[in-house]
Amino acid sequence: MINKEVAMTSLRSNVSFITLGVTDLDRSRAFYVAMGLSEHPASRPHVSFFDMSGQLLALFPRDALAADAGLEPGTVDGVTTTLSQNVREREDIDRLLQRAVDSGGRVLAEPSAPPWGGVRGYFADPDGFVWEIAWNPATTIDDAGRVHLSDG
Amino acid sequence: MINKEVAMTSLRSNVSFITLGVTDLDRSRAFYVAMGLSEHPASRPHVSFFDMSGQLLALFPRDALAADAGLEPGTVDGVTTTLSQNVREREDIDRLLQRAVDSGGRVLAEPSAPPWGGVRGYFADPDGFVWEIAWNPATTIDDAGRVHLSDG
């Protein structure tokens, strides 16, 4: 259903997270640390974060990332990279998924609550590039649209 | 060759460009405009830019992107997404490619000059995720590390 409110909710000009779906998290974590990046204290055994000036570079196991995005793991089209935008209102997820469909994309995963909190949904652009739209009260969004994870 | 200068050149905490290797540039451009993003005036028929708060989302034909990164187009491992970091000194490209090798990655393309100006090289992380390190005097890097394209 298209209404005026939906049409007026735009993708903002910020990518909150760039997530790489990796095959060996320890190896990837070691690589980015060796490149000179500092791991964020919110990192966990199953996910690694690096603060890229108000954007997070996240490392997450590839099959888990594909499953989270509603795609089959291990397929050629398996997700290896996702771009995320964190939104301030839970309702923005539905609005942006609807707008993606209206714009020629498709919904990969309807909004639902992951174990780590908040709510998120996924859409694919016309080529299948995957965007996550996430609302998470544990993630702060500053006035410039940059995201900040709480420590630990 | 490893020397102290190389070891001290780190990947900075900024991703300058997120480039999606698309199969139909006009279709992708129309999608992101329909999502509410504004195309940057530096866009050209063969490349589209969207300013994401000092980071650029770029759309570039997939085979051209793979060729630029020194990879075979059309393979399963063909490049579909690259992350770029713009650096302030030409020499930082060599330093970061060397550091990537020392850290467990590999060089995909040695530094060379593309038709659009500047110099760039590519490395792959342990999973094959592709990073471009670029020096381009036409691209301004502000004190916060954000990149700004000149208009038109």
CSV table of N, CA, C and O in Angstrom, one decimal, chain A residues 30-137:
chain,number,residue,atom,x,y,z
A,30,ALA,N,42.1,-10.6,12.7
A,30,ALA,CA,43.6,-10.4,12.8
A,30,ALA,C,44.1,-9.6,11.6
A,30,ALA,O,45.0,-8.7,11.8
A,31,PHE,N,43.5,-9.8,10.4
A,31,PHE,CA,43.9,-9.0,9.3
A,31,PHE,C,43.7,-7.5,9.5
A,31,PHE,O,44.6,-6.7,9.3
A,32,TYR,N,42.5,-7.2,9.9
A,32,TYR,CA,42.1,-5.8,10.0
A,32,TYR,C,42.8,-5.1,11.1
A,32,TYR,O,43.2,-3.9,11.1
A,33,VAL,N,43.1,-5.8,12.2
A,33,VAL,CA,43.9,-5.3,13.3
A,33,VAL,C,45.3,-5.1,12.8
A,33,VAL,O,45.9,-4.0,13.0
A,34,ALA,N,45.9,-6.0,12.0
A,34,ALA,CA,47.2,-5.9,11.5
A,34,ALA,C,47.3,-4.7,10.5
A,34,ALA,O,48.4,-4.1,10.3
A,35,MET,N,46.2,-4.3,9.9
A,35,MET,CA,46.2,-3.2,9.0
A,35,MET,C,46.2,-1.9,9.7
A,35,MET,O,46.2,-0.8,9.1
A,36,GLY,N,46.0,-2.0,11.0
A,36,GLY,CA,46.1,-0.7,11.8
A,36,GLY,C,44.7,-0.2,12.4
A,36,GLY,O,44.7,0.8,13.0
A,37,LEU,N,43.7,-1.0,12.1
A,37,LEU,CA,42.4,-0.6,12.7
A,37,LEU,C,42.2,-1.1,14.1
A,37,LEU,O,42.8,-2.1,14.5
A,38,SER,N,41.5,-0.4,14.9
A,38,SER,CA,41.3,-0.8,16.3
A,38,SER,C,39.9,-1.4,16.5
A,38,SER,O,38.9,-0.9,16.1
A,39,GLU,N,39.9,-2.6,17.1
A,39,GLU,CA,38.6,-3.3,17.3
A,39,GLU,C,37.8,-2.6,18.4
A,39,GLU,O,38.3,-2.1,19.4
A,40,HIS,N,36.5,-2.4,18.1
A,40,HIS,CA,35.6,-1.8,19.0
A,40,HIS,C,35.3,-2.7,20.2
A,40,HIS,O,35.1,-3.9,20.0
A,41,PRO,N,35.2,-2.1,21.4
A,41,PRO,CA,34.9,-3.0,22.6
A,41,PRO,C,33.6,-3.7,22.6
A,41,PRO,O,33.4,-4.7,23.3
A,42,ALA,N,32.7,-3.3,21.7
A,42,ALA,CA,31.4,-4.0,21.6
A,42,ALA,C,31.5,-5.3,20.8
A,42,ALA,O,30.6,-6.0,20.7
A,43,SER,N,32.7,-5.6,20.3
A,43,SER,CA,32.9,-6.8,19.5
A,43,SER,C,32.7,-8.0,20.4
A,43,SER,O,32.9,-8.0,21.7
A,44,ARG,N,32.3,-9.1,19.8
A,44,ARG,CA,32.0,-10.4,20.5
A,44,ARG,C,32.7,-11.5,19.8
A,44,ARG,O,33.2,-11.3,18.7
A,45,PRO,N,32.7,-12.7,20.4
A,45,PRO,CA,33.4,-13.8,19.7
A,45,PRO,C,32.8,-14.1,18.3
A,45,PRO,O,33.5,-14.5,17.4
A,46,HIS,N,31.5,-13.8,18.1
A,46,HIS,CA,30.9,-14.1,16.8
A,46,HIS,C,30.7,-12.9,15.9
A,46,HIS,O,30.1,-13.0,14.8
A,47,VAL,N,31.2,-11.7,16.3
A,47,VAL,CA,31.1,-10.5,15.5
A,47,VAL,C,32.2,-9.5,15.9
A,47,VAL,O,32.5,-9.4,17.1
A,48,SER,N,32.8,-8.9,14.9
A,48,SER,CA,33.8,-7.9,15.2
A,48,SER,C,33.4,-6.6,14.5
A,48,SER,O,32.9,-6.5,13.4
A,49,PHE,N,33.7,-5.5,15.3
A,49,PHE,CA,33.3,-4.2,14.8
A,49,PHE,C,34.6,-3.3,14.8
A,49,PHE,O,35.4,-3.4,15.8
A,50,PHE,N,34.7,-2.5,13.8
A,50,PHE,CA,35.7,-1.4,13.8
A,50,PHE,C,35.0,-0.1,13.5
A,50,PHE,O,34.2,0.0,12.5
A,51,ASP,N,35.3,0.9,14.3
A,51,ASP,CA,34.6,2.2,14.2
A,51,ASP,C,35.4,2.9,13.1
A,51,ASP,O,36.5,3.3,13.1
A,52,MET,N,34.6,3.2,12.0
A,52,MET,CA,35.2,3.9,10.8
A,52,MET,C,34.5,5.4,10.8
A,52,MET,O,33.8,5.7,9.9
A,53,SER,N,34.9,6.1,11.9
A,53,SER,CA,34.4,7.5,11.9
A,53,SER,C,32.9,7.6,11.9
A,53,SER,O,32.3,8.3,11.0
A,54,GLY,N,32.3,6.9,12.8
A,54,GLY,CA,30.8,7.0,12.9
A,54,GLY,C,30.1,6.1,11.9
A,54,GLY,O,28.9,6.1,11.8
A,55,GLN,N,30.9,5.2,11.3
A,55,GLN,CA,30.3,4.1,10.5
A,55,GLN,C,31.0,2.9,11.1
A,55,GLN,O,32.2,3.0,11.5
A,56,LEU,N,30.4,1.7,11.0
A,56,LEU,CA,31.0,0.5,11.6
A,56,LEU,C,31.3,-0.4,10.4
A,56,LEU,O,30.4,-0.7,9.6
A,57,LEU,N,32.5,-0.9,10.4
A,57,LEU,CA,32.9,-2.0,9.6
A,57,LEU,C,32.7,-3.2,10.4
A,57,LEU,O,33.3,-3.3,11.5
A,58,ALA,N,31.8,-4.1,10.0
A,58,ALA,CA,31.5,-5.3,10.8
A,58,ALA,C,32.0,-6.6,10.1
A,58,ALA,O,31.9,-6.7,8.9
A,59,LEU,N,32.5,-7.5,10.8
A,59,LEU,CA,32.9,-8.8,10.3
A,59,LEU,C,31.9,-9.8,10.9
A,59,LEU,O,31.8,-9.9,12.2
A,60,PHE,N,31.3,-10.6,10.1
A,60,PHE,CA,30.3,-11.6,10.6
A,60,PHE,C,30.4,-12.8,9.8
A,60,PHE,O,30.6,-12.8,8.6
A,61,PRO,N,30.2,-14.0,10.4
A,61,PRO,CA,30.3,-15.2,9.6
A,61,PRO,C,29.4,-15.2,8.4
A,61,PRO,O,28.2,-14.9,8.5
A,62,ARG,N,29.9,-15.6,7.2
A,62,ARG,CA,29.1,-15.5,6.0
A,62,ARG,C,27.8,-16.2,6.0
A,62,ARG,O,26.8,-15.7,5.6
A,63,ASP,N,27.8,-17.5,6.4
A,63,ASP,CA,26.5,-18.2,6.4
A,63,ASP,C,25.5,-17.6,7.4
A,63,ASP,O,24.3,-17.6,7.1
A,64,ALA,N,26.0,-17.1,8.5
A,64,ALA,CA,25.0,-16.4,9.4
A,64,ALA,C,24.5,-15.1,8.8
A,64,ALA,O,23.3,-14.8,9.0
A,65,LEU,N,25.3,-14.4,8.1
A,65,LEU,CA,24.9,-13.2,7.5
A,65,LEU,C,23.8,-13.5,6.4
A,65,LEU,O,22.8,-12.8,6.3
A,66,ALA,N,24.1,-14.5,5.6
A,66,ALA,CA,23.1,-14.9,4.6
A,66,ALA,C,21.8,-15.3,5.2
A,66,ALA,O,20.7,-14.9,4.8
A,67,ALA,N,21.9,-16.1,6.3
A,67,ALA,CA,20.6,-16.6,6.9
A,67,ALA,C,19.9,-15.4,7.5
A,67,ALA,O,18.6,-15.3,7.4
A,68,ASP,N,20.6,-14.4,8.1
A,68,ASP,CA,20.0,-13.3,8.7
A,68,ASP,C,19.2,-12.5,7.6
A,68,ASP,O,18.2,-11.9,7.9
A,69,ALA,N,19.8,-12.4,6.4
A,69,ALA,CA,19.2,-11.6,5.3
A,69,ALA,C,18.1,-12.4,4.6
A,69,ALA,O,17.6,-11.9,3.6
A,70,GLY,N,17.9,-13.6,5.1
A,70,GLY,CA,16.8,-14.4,4.4
A,70,GLY,C,17.2,-15.1,3.1
A,70,GLY,O,16.3,-15.4,2.3
A,71,LEU,N,18.5,-15.3,3.0
A,71,LEU,CA,19.0,-16.0,1.8
A,71,LEU,C,19.6,-17.3,2.1
A,71,LEU,O,20.0,-17.6,3.2
A,72,GLU,N,19.6,-18.2,1.1
A,72,GLU,CA,20.3,-19.5,1.2
A,72,GLU,C,21.8,-19.3,1.4
A,72,GLU,O,22.4,-18.6,0.6
A,73,PRO,N,22.4,-19.9,2.5
A,73,PRO,CA,23.8,-19.9,2.6
A,73,PRO,C,24.5,-20.8,1.5
A,73,PRO,O,23.8,-21.7,1.0
A,74,GLY,N,25.7,-20.4,1.1
A,74,GLY,CA,26.4,-21.3,0.2
A,74,GLY,C,26.1,-21.2,-1.2
A,74,GLY,O,26.7,-21.9,-2.1
A,75,THR,N,25.1,-20.4,-1.6
A,75,THR,CA,24.7,-20.3,-3.0
A,75,THR,C,25.6,-19.3,-3.6
A,75,THR,O,26.3,-18.5,-3.0
A,76,VAL,N,25.7,-19.3,-4.9
A,76,VAL,CA,26.5,-18.3,-5.6
A,76,VAL,C,26.0,-16.9,-5.3
A,76,VAL,O,26.7,-15.9,-5.2
A,77,ASP,N,24.6,-16.8,-5.1
A,77,ASP,CA,24.1,-15.5,-4.7
A,77,ASP,C,24.1,-15.2,-3.2
A,77,ASP,O,23.6,-14.3,-2.7
A,78,GLY,N,24.8,-16.1,-2.5
A,78,GLY,CA,24.9,-15.9,-1.0
A,78,GLY,C,25.5,-14.6,-0.7
A,78,GLY,O,26.3,-14.0,-1.4
A,79,VAL,N,24.9,-14.0,0.4
A,79,VAL,CA,25.3,-12.6,0.7
A,79,VAL,C,26.8,-12.6,1.2
A,79,VAL,O,27.2,-13.4,2.1
A,80,THR,N,27.6,-11.7,0.7
A,80,THR,CA,28.9,-11.6,1.2
A,80,THR,C,29.2,-10.2,1.8
A,80,THR,O,30.0,-10.0,2.6
A,81,THR,N,28.4,-9.2,1.3
A,81,THR,CA,28.5,-7.9,1.9
A,81,THR,C,27.1,-7.3,2.0
A,81,THR,O,26.3,-7.4,1.1
A,82,THR,N,26.8,-6.7,3.2
A,82,THR,CA,25.6,-5.9,3.3
A,82,THR,C,25.9,-4.5,3.7
A,82,THR,O,26.9,-4.2,4.4
A,83,LEU,N,25.0,-3.6,3.3
A,83,LEU,CA,25.1,-2.2,3.7
A,83,LEU,C,23.9,-2.0,4.6
A,83,LEU,O,22.8,-2.5,4.3
A,84,SER,N,24.1,-1.3,5.7
A,84,SER,CA,23.0,-1.1,6.7
A,84,SER,C,22.7,0.3,6.9
A,84,SER,O,23.7,1.1,6.9
A,85,GLN,N,21.5,0.7,7.1
A,85,GLN,CA,21.1,2.0,7.6
A,85,GLN,C,20.3,1.9,8.8
A,85,GLN,O,19.3,1.2,8.9
A,86,ASN,N,20.8,2.5,9.9
A,86,ASN,CA,20.1,2.5,11.1
A,86,ASN,C,19.1,3.7,11.1
A,86,ASN,O,19.5,4.8,10.7
A,87,VAL,N,17.9,3.4,11.5
A,87,VAL,CA,16.8,4.5,11.5
A,87,VAL,C,16.4,4.8,12.9
A,87,VAL,O,16.6,4.0,13.9
A,88,ARG,N,15.8,5.9,13.1
A,88,ARG,CA,15.4,6.4,14.4
A,88,ARG,C,14.1,5.9,14.9
A,88,ARG,O,13.8,5.8,16.1
A,89,GLU,N,13.2,5.5,13.9
A,89,GLU,CA,11.9,5.0,14.3
A,89,GLU,C,11.7,3.6,13.7
A,89,GLU,O,12.0,3.3,12.6
A,90,ARG,N,11.1,2.7,14.6
A,90,ARG,CA,10.8,1.4,14.2
A,90,ARG,C,10.0,1.3,12.9
A,90,ARG,O,10.2,0.5,12.0
A,91,GLU,N,9.1,2.3,12.7
A,91,GLU,CA,8.2,2.3,11.5
A,91,GLU,C,8.9,2.6,10.2
A,91,GLU,O,8.4,2.4,9.1
A,92,ASP,N,10.1,3.2,10.4
A,92,ASP,CA,10.9,3.6,9.2
A,92,ASP,C,11.3,2.3,8.4
A,92,ASP,O,11.6,2.4,7.2
A,93,ILE,N,11.4,1.2,9.1
A,93,ILE,CA,11.8,0.0,8.4
A,93,ILE,C,10.7,-0.4,7.4
A,93,ILE,O,11.1,-0.6,6.2
A,94,ASP,N,9.5,-0.5,7.8
A,94,ASP,CA,8.4,-0.8,6.9
A,94,ASP,C,8.3,0.2,5.8
A,94,ASP,O,8.1,-0.2,4.6
A,95,ARG,N,8.5,1.5,6.1
A,95,ARG,CA,8.4,2.5,5.1
A,95,ARG,C,9.5,2.3,4.0
A,95,ARG,O,9.2,2.4,2.8
A,96,LEU,N,10.7,2.0,4.5
A,96,LEU,CA,11.8,1.9,3.5
A,96,LEU,C,11.7,0.6,2.7
A,96,LEU,O,12.1,0.6,1.5
A,97,LEU,N,11.2,-0.5,3.3
A,97,LEU,CA,11.1,-1.7,2.6
A,97,LEU,C,10.0,-1.5,1.5
A,97,LEU,O,10.2,-2.0,0.4
A,98,GLN,N,8.9,-0.8,1.9
A,98,GLN,CA,7.9,-0.6,0.9
A,98,GLN,C,8.4,0.3,-0.2
A,98,GLN,O,8.1,0.1,-1.4
A,99,ARG,N,9.2,1.3,0.1
A,99,ARG,CA,9.7,2.2,-0.9
A,99,ARG,C,10.7,1.5,-1.8
A,99,ARG,O,10.7,1.7,-3.0
A,100,ALA,N,11.4,0.5,-1.3
A,100,ALA,CA,12.3,-0.3,-2.1
A,100,ALA,C,11.5,-1.1,-3.1
A,100,ALA,O,11.9,-1.2,-4.3
A,101,VAL,N,10.4,-1.7,-2.7
A,101,VAL,CA,9.6,-2.4,-3.6
A,101,VAL,C,9.0,-1.5,-4.7
A,101,VAL,O,9.0,-1.8,-5.9
A,102,ASP,N,8.5,-0.3,-4.3
A,102,ASP,CA,8.0,0.7,-5.2
A,102,ASP,C,9.1,1.2,-6.2
A,102,ASP,O,8.7,1.6,-7.3
A,103,SER,N,10.3,1.1,-5.8
A,103,SER,CA,11.4,1.6,-6.6
A,103,SER,C,12.1,0.6,-7.5
A,103,SER,O,13.0,0.9,-8.3
A,104,GLY,N,11.6,-0.7,-7.4
A,104,GLY,CA,12.1,-1.7,-8.3
A,104,GLY,C,13.0,-2.7,-7.6
A,104,GLY,O,13.7,-3.6,-8.2
A,105,GLY,N,13.1,-2.7,-6.3
A,105,GLY,CA,13.8,-3.7,-5.5
A,105,GLY,C,12.9,-4.7,-5.0
A,105,GLY,O,11.7,-4.8,-5.4
A,106,ARG,N,13.3,-5.6,-4.0
A,106,ARG,CA,12.5,-6.6,-3.4
A,106,ARG,C,12.8,-6.8,-2.0
A,106,ARG,O,14.0,-6.5,-1.6
A,107,VAL,N,11.8,-7.2,-1.2
A,107,VAL,CA,12.1,-7.5,0.2
A,107,VAL,C,12.7,-8.9,0.3
A,107,VAL,O,12.2,-9.8,-0.2
A,108,LEU,N,13.8,-8.9,1.1
A,108,LEU,CA,14.4,-10.2,1.3
A,108,LEU,C,13.9,-10.8,2.7
A,108,LEU,O,13.7,-12.0,2.8
A,109,ALA,N,13.8,-9.9,3.6
A,109,ALA,CA,13.3,-10.4,5.0
A,109,ALA,C,12.5,-9.3,5.6
A,109,ALA,O,12.9,-8.1,5.7
A,110,GLU,N,11.2,-9.7,5.9
A,110,GLU,CA,10.3,-8.7,6.6
A,110,GLU,C,10.9,-8.4,7.9
A,110,GLU,O,11.7,-9.2,8.5
A,111,PRO,N,10.5,-7.3,8.5
A,111,PRO,CA,11.0,-6.9,9.8
A,111,PRO,C,10.8,-7.9,10.9
A,111,PRO,O,9.7,-8.5,11.0
A,112,SER,N,11.8,-8.2,11.6
A,112,SER,CA,11.7,-9.1,12.8
A,112,SER,C,12.8,-8.8,13.7
A,112,SER,O,13.7,-8.0,13.4
A,113,ALA,N,12.7,-9.4,14.9
A,113,ALA,CA,13.6,-9.1,16.0
A,113,ALA,C,14.8,-10.1,16.1
A,113,ALA,O,14.5,-11.3,16.4
A,114,PRO,N,16.0,-9.7,15.9
A,114,PRO,CA,17.1,-10.6,16.0
A,114,PRO,C,17.5,-10.8,17.5
A,114,PRO,O,17.1,-10.0,18.3
A,115,PRO,N,18.3,-11.8,17.8
A,115,PRO,CA,18.6,-12.1,19.2
A,115,PRO,C,19.4,-10.9,19.9
A,115,PRO,O,19.3,-10.8,21.1
A,116,TRP,N,20.1,-10.1,19.1
A,116,TRP,CA,20.9,-9.1,19.7
A,116,TRP,C,20.1,-7.8,19.9
A,116,TRP,O,20.7,-6.8,20.3
A,117,GLY,N,18.8,-7.8,19.7
A,117,GLY,CA,18.0,-6.6,20.0
A,117,GLY,C,17.6,-5.8,18.8
A,117,GLY,O,18.1,-6.0,17.7
A,118,GLY,N,16.6,-5.0,19.1
A,118,GLY,CA,16.1,-4.2,18.0
A,118,GLY,C,15.2,-4.9,17.0
A,118,GLY,O,14.8,-6.1,17.2
A,119,VAL,N,15.0,-4.3,15.8
A,119,VAL,CA,14.2,-4.9,14.7
A,119,VAL,C,14.9,-4.6,13.4
A,119,VAL,O,15.5,-3.5,13.3
A,120,ARG,N,14.9,-5.5,12.5
A,120,ARG,CA,15.6,-5.2,11.2
A,120,ARG,C,14.9,-6.0,10.1
A,120,ARG,O,14.3,-7.0,10.3
A,121,GLY,N,14.9,-5.4,8.9
A,121,GLY,CA,14.5,-6.0,7.7
A,121,GLY,C,15.5,-5.8,6.6
A,121,GLY,O,16.4,-5.0,6.8
A,122,TYR,N,15.4,-6.6,5.5
A,122,TYR,CA,16.3,-6.5,4.4
A,122,TYR,C,15.6,-6.3,3.1
A,122,TYR,O,14.6,-6.9,2.9
A,123,PHE,N,16.2,-5.5,2.2
A,123,PHE,CA,15.8,-5.5,0.9
A,123,PHE,C,17.0,-5.6,-0.1
A,123,PHE,O,18.1,-5.4,0.4
A,124,ALA,N,16.7,-6.0,-1.3
A,124,ALA,CA,17.7,-6.1,-2.3
A,124,ALA,C,17.4,-5.1,-3.4
A,124,ALA,O,16.3,-4.8,-3.7
A,125,ASP,N,18.5,-4.5,-3.9
A,125,ASP,CA,18.4,-3.5,-5.0
A,125,ASP,C,18.2,-4.4,-6.3
A,125,ASP,O,18.2,-5.6,-6.3
A,126,PRO,N,18.1,-3.7,-7.5
A,126,PRO,CA,17.8,-4.5,-8.7
A,126,PRO,C,18.8,-5.6,-9.0
A,126,PRO,O,18.5,-6.6,-9.6
A,127,ASP,N,20.1,-5.4,-8.6
A,127,ASP,CA,21.1,-6.4,-8.8
A,127,ASP,C,21.2,-7.4,-7.7
A,127,ASP,O,22.0,-8.4,-7.9
A,128,GLY,N,20.5,-7.2,-6.7
A,128,GLY,CA,20.6,-8.1,-5.5
A,128,GLY,C,21.5,-7.6,-4.4
A,128,GLY,O,21.8,-8.4,-3.5
A,129,PHE,N,22.0,-6.4,-4.6
A,129,PHE,CA,22.8,-5.9,-3.5
A,129,PHE,C,21.9,-5.7,-2.2
A,129,PHE,O,20.8,-5.2,-2.4
A,130,VAL,N,22.5,-6.1,-1.1
A,130,VAL,CA,21.6,-6.3,0.1
A,130,VAL,C,21.7,-5.1,1.0
A,130,VAL,O,22.9,-4.7,1.4
A,131,TRP,N,20.6,-4.5,1.4
A,131,TRP,CA,20.6,-3.5,2.4
A,131,TRP,C,19.7,-3.9,3.6
A,131,TRP,O,18.7,-4.5,3.4
A,132,GLU,N,20.3,-3.7,4.8
A,132,GLU,CA,19.5,-3.9,6.0
A,132,GLU,C,19.1,-2.6,6.5
A,132,GLU,O,19.8,-1.6,6.5
A,133,ILE,N,17.8,-2.5,6.9
A,133,ILE,CA,17.3,-1.3,7.6
A,133,ILE,C,17.0,-1.8,9.0
A,133,ILE,O,16.2,-2.7,9.3
A,134,ALA,N,17.7,-1.1,10.0
A,134,ALA,CA,17.7,-1.5,11.4
A,134,ALA,C,17.2,-0.4,12.3
A,134,ALA,O,17.6,0.7,12.1
A,135,TRP,N,16.5,-0.8,13.3
A,135,TRP,CA,16.1,0.1,14.4
A,135,TRP,C,16.6,-0.6,15.6
A,135,TRP,O,16.3,-1.8,15.9
A,136,ASN,N,17.5,0.0,16.4
A,136,ASN,CA,18.1,-0.6,17.6
A,136,ASN,C,18.3,0.5,18.6
A,136,ASN,O,19.2,1.3,18.5
A,137,PRO,N,17.5,0.4,19.7
A,137,PRO,CA,17.6,1.5,20.7
A,137,PRO,C,19.0,1.5,21.4
A,137,PRO,O,19.4,2.5,22.0
